[in-house]
Short mmCIF file of C-alpha atoms and ligand atoms in Angstrom, two decimals:
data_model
loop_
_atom_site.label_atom_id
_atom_site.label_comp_id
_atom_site.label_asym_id
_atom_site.label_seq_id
_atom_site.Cartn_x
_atom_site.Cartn_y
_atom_site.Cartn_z
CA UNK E 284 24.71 35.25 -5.49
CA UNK E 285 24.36 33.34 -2.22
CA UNK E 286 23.35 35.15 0.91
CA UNK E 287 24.92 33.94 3.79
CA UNK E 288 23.25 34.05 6.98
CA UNK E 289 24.30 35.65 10.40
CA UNK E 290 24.60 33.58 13.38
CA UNK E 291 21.08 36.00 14.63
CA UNK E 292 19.92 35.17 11.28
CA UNK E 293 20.47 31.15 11.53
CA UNK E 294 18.62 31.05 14.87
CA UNK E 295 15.84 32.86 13.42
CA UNK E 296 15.64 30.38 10.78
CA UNK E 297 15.87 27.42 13.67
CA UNK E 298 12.06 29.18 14.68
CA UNK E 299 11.23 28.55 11.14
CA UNK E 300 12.47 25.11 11.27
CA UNK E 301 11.31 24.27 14.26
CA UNK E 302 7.39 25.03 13.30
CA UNK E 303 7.92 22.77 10.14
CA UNK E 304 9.37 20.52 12.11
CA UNK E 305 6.25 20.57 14.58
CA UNK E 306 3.78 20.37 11.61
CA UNK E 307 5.44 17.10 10.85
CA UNK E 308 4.91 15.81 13.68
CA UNK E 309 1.48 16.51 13.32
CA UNK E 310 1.00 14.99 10.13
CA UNK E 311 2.96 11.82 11.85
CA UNK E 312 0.66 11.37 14.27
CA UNK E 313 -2.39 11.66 11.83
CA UNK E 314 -1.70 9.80 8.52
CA UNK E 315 -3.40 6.43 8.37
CA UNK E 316 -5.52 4.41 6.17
CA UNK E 317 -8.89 6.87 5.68
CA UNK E 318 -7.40 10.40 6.32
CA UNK E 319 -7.08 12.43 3.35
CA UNK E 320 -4.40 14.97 1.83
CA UNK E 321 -6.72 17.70 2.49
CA UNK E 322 -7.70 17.13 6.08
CA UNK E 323 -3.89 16.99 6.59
CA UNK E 324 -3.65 20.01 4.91
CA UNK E 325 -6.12 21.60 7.77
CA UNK E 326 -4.42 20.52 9.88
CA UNK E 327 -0.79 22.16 8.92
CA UNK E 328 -2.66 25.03 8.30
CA UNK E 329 -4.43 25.43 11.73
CA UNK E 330 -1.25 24.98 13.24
CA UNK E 331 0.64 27.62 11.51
CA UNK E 332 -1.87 30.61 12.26
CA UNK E 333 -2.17 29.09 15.81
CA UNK E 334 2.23 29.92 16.00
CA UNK E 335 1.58 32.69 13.60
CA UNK E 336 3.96 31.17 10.77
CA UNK E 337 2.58 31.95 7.13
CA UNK E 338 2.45 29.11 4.89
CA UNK E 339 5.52 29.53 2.37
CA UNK E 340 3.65 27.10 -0.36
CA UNK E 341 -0.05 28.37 -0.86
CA UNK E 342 -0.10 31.16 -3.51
CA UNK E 343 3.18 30.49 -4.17
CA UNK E 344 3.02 30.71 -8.19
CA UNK E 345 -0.85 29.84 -7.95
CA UNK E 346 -0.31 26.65 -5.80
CA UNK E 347 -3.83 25.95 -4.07
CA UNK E 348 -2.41 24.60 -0.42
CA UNK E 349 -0.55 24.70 2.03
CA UNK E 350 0.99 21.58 1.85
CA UNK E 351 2.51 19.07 -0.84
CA UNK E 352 1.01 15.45 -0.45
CA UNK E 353 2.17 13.25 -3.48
CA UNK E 354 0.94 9.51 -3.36
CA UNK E 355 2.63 6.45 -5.04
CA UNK E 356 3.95 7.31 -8.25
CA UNK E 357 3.60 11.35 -7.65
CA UNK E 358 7.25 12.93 -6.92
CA UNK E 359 6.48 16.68 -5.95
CA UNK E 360 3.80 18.86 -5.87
CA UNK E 361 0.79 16.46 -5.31
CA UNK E 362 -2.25 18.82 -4.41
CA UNK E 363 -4.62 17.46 -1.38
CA UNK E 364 -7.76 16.04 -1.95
CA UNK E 365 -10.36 14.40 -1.03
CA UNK E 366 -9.18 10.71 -1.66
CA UNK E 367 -8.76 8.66 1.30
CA UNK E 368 -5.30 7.03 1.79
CA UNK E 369 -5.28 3.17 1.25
CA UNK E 370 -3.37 1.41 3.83
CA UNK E 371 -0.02 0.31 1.57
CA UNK E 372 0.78 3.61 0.46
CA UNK E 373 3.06 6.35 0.89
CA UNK E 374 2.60 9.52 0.98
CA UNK E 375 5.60 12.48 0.26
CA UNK E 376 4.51 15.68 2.41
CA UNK E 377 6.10 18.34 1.97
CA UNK E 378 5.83 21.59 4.32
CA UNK E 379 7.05 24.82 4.17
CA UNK E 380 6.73 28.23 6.49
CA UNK E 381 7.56 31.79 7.42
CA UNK E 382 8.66 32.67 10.79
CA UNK E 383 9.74 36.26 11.62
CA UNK E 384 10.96 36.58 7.54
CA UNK E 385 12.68 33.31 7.47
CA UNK E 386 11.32 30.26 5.93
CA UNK E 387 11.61 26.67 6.68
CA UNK E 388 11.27 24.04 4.17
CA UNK E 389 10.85 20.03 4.75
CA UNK E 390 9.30 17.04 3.31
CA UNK E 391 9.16 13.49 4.62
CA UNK E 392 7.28 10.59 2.85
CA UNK E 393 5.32 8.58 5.36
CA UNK E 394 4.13 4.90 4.99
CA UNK E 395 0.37 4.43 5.41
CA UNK E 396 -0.16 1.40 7.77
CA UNK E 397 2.03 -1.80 6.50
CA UNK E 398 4.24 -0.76 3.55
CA UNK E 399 5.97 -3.44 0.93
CA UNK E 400 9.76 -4.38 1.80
CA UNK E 401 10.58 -3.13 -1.11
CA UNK E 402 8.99 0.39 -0.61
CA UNK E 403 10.31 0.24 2.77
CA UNK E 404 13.68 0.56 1.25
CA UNK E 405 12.95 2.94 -1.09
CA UNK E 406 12.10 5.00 2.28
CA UNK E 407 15.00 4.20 3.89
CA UNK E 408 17.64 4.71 0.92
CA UNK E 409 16.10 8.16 0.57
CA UNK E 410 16.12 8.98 3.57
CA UNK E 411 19.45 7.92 4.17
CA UNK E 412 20.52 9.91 0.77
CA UNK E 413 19.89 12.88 2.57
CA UNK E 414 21.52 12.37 5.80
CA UNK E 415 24.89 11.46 3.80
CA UNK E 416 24.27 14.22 1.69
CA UNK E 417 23.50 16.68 4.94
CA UNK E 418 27.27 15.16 5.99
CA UNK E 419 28.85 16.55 2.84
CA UNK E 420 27.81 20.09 3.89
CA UNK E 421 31.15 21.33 5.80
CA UNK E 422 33.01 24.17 4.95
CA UNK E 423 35.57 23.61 2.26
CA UNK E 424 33.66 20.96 0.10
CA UNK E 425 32.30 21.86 -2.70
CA UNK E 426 28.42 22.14 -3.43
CA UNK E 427 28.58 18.83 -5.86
CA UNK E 428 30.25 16.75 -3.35
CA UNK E 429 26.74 16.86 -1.51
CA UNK E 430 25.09 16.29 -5.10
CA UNK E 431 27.53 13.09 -5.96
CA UNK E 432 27.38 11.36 -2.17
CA UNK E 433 23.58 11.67 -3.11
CA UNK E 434 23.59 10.35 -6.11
CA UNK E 435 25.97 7.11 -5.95
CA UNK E 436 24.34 5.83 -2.75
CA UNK E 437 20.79 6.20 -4.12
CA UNK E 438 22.28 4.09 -7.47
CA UNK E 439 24.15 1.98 -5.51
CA UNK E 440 20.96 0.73 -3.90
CA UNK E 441 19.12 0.11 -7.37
CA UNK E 442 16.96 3.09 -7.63
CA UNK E 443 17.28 6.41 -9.64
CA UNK E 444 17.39 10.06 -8.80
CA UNK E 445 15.37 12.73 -10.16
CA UNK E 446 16.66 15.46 -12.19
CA UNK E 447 14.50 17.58 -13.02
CA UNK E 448 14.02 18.90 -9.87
CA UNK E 449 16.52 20.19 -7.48
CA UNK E 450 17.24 21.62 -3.94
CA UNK E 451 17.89 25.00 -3.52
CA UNK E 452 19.38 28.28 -0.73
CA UNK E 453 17.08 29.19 1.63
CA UNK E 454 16.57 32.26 3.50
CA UNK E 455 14.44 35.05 3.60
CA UNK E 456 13.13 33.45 0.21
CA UNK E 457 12.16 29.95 -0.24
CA UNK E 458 13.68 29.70 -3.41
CA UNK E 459 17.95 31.40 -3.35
CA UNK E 460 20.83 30.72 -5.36
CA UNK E 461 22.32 28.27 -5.09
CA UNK E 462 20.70 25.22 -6.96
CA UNK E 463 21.83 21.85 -5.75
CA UNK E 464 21.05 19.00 -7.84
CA UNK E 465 20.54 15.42 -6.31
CA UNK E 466 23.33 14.06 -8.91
CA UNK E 467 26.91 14.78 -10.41
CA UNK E 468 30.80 14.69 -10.26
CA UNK E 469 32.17 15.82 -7.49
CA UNK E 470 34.31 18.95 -6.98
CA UNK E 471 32.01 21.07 -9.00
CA UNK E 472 30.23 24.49 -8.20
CA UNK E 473 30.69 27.12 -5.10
CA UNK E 474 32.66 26.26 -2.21
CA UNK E 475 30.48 25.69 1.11
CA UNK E 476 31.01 28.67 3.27
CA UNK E 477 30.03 29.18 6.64
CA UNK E 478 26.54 31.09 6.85
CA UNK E 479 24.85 29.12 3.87
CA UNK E 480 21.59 27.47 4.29
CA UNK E 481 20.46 24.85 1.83
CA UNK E 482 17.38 22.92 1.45
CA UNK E 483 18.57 19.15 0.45
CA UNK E 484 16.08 17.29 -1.26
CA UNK E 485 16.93 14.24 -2.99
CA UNK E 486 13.55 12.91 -4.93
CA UNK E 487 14.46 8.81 -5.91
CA UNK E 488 12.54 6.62 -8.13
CA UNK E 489 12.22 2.92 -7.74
CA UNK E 490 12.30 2.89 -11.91
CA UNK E 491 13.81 5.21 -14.21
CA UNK E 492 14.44 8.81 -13.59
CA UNK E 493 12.12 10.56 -15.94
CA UNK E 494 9.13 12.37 -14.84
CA UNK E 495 6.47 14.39 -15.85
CA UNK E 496 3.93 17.13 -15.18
CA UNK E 497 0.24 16.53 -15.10
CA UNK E 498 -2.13 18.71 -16.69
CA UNK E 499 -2.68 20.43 -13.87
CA UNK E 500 0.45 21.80 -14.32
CA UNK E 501 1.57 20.84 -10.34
CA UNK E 502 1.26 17.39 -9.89
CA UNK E 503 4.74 15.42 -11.24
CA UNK E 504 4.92 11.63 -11.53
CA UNK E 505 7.35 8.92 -12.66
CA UNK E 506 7.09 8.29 -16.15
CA UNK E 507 6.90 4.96 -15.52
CA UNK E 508 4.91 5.15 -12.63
CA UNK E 509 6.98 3.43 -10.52
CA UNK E 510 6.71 4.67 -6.78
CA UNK E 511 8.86 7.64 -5.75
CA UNK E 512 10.58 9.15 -2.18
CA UNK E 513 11.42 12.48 -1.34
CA UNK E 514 13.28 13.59 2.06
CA UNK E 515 14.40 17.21 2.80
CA UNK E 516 15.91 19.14 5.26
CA UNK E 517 17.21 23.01 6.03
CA UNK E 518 20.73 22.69 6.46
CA UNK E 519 22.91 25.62 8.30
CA UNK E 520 26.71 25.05 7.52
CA UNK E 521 28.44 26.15 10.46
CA UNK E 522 32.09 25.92 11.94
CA UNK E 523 30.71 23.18 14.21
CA UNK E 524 29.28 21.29 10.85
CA UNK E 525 26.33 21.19 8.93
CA UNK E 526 22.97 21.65 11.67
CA UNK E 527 19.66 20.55 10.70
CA UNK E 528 17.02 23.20 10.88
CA UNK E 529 13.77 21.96 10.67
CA UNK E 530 13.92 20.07 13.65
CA UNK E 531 12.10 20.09 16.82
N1 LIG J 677 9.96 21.91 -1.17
C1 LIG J 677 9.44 22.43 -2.41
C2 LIG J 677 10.47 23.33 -3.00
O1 LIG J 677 11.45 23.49 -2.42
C3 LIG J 677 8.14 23.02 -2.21
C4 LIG J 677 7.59 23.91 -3.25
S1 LIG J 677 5.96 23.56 -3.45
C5 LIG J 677 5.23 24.95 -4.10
O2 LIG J 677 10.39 23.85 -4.07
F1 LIG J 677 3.99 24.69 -4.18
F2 LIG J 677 5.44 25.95 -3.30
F3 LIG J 677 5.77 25.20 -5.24
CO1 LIG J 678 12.49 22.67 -1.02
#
C-alpha cells in the first residue's frame, strides 16, 4: 500500500529534507584528500543532535553509522573508517534523518580533489539520471516511466545500472511501498498520485551491472570493480510537479 502524504505532512518532510540537505553541505565543504569516512561521519552526526534530527541509518538493521561513504568500486552501504581519501577518488555519501516523524533520505557522490574525465562523467550521467528520472514523477505517469527514463539515458551513455538495489516510498518510514527500480519498460506499476513521496536513487556502474556483498554483510561493490555513482533525492509529487525535498 502507498501512503500518500498531506500537504501538512509534505512540509514536514521539507524539515526532514532540508537537514539532509544541510548535512550535505557539510560533507561538501569537508571532503578532500586526507579526511576520512569516519570524521565525516562526526560530523553528520554532530549536526543532527545540534537540529535535533535522529539519524535514520545507524541501528538501522545493525548498521554501525550514521552515514553511508562507499569509495571507488563500493555502490551502497560503505561503512566509515579510518582510511584517508586519496585525491582521485570518489566518494558516494549517503545521508538519511528524522525530523518531527518524517525522514529524509539523500546521497551524492563527491569527487576528491581532481577526478578522471571519465569518472567525471560517470558523475554527471548519474546525476543527470536522476534529475530526468525526478521529471518523470507527475501525476498520471506511471511508476516505470521514472524507472525506464533512468535506465536508457544511463545506457545510452555507456554505463550500466544496478539492479539489485532499488529506490523506495518514503514517509514516516525510510523504507514504504512502493519499490522503484532504476530500470524497465515503461507503463508498468502504480499510477503516480498526488501525495506520494519517493526516494529516487539510480546506482550506475562504469562496467557491468552485477554486484556483490562483502563479508561484512554491508559493504556492496561492482563485481568487476569498476567504479560506481549513486545520486538520490526525496521527491513530493504534487499538482505543481514533482518537488525535491532534501534541499536547502
Ligand atoms: N539510501 C539508503 C536506502 O535508501 C540508505 C540505507 S543505508 C542503511 O536504503 F544503512 F540504513 F541501510
Ligand atoms: Co534511499
Amino acid at each position: 500500500m502507498i501512503i500518500l502524504k498531506s500537504k501538512t505532512e509534505i512540509a514536514a518532510m521539507r524539515e526532514a529534507g532540508r537537514v539532509v540537505a544541510q548535512a550535505h553541505q557539510i560533507v561538501a565543504e569537508n571532503i578532500r584528500p586526507g579526511v576520512t569516512s569516519k570524521y565525516l561521519d562526526q560530523l553528520v552526526e554532530e549536526f543532527f543532535v545540534s537540529q535535533g534530527a535522529i539519524p535514520a541509518f545507524k541501528d538501522y538493521q545493525g548498521y554501525p553509522a550514521s552515514i553511508c561513504t562507499s569509495v571507488n568500486e563500493i555502490v551502497v552501504h560503505g561503512i566509515p573508517n579510518d582510511i584517508p581519501f586519496e585525491e582521485g577518488w570518489i566518494v558516494s555519501v549517503d545521508i538519511g534523518a528524522f525530523v518531527d516523524g518524517f525522514c529524509g533520505d539523500s546521497a551524492w557522490t563527491y569527487p576528491v580533489g581532481v577526478i578522471d574525465t571519465d569518472i567525471q562523467k560517470l558523475l554527471e550521467v548519474t546525476k543527470e539520471s536522476l534529475f530526468r528520472g525526478i521529471d518523470k514523477a507527475v501525476i498520471g505517469n506511471r511508476l516505470s516511466d521514472i524507472s525506464h527514463e533512468i535506465q536508457t539515458f544511463v545506457e545510452s551513455n555507456g554505463f550500466s545500472v544496478v539492479r539489485d538495489f532499488v529506490g523506495h516510498g518514503i514517509g514516516r518510514s525510510m523504507h514504504e511501498s512502493p519499490q522503484i527500480p532504476n530500470f524497465g519498460i515503461p507503463g508498468r506499476g502504480p499510477r503516480l498520485k498526488e501525495g506520494m513521496t519517493l526516494a529516487i536513487e539510480p546506482m550506475v556502474n562504469v562496467g557491468g551491472y552485477h554486484v556483490e556483498v562483502l563479508p561484512d554483510n554491508w559493504t556492496t561493490v561492482t563485481v568487476d570493480r569498476s567504479w560506481s555513482a549513486h545520486f538520490e533525492h526525496t521527491v513530493a509529487v504534487t499538482a505543481e510537479g514533482p518537488q525535491i525535498l532534501t534541499v536547502i
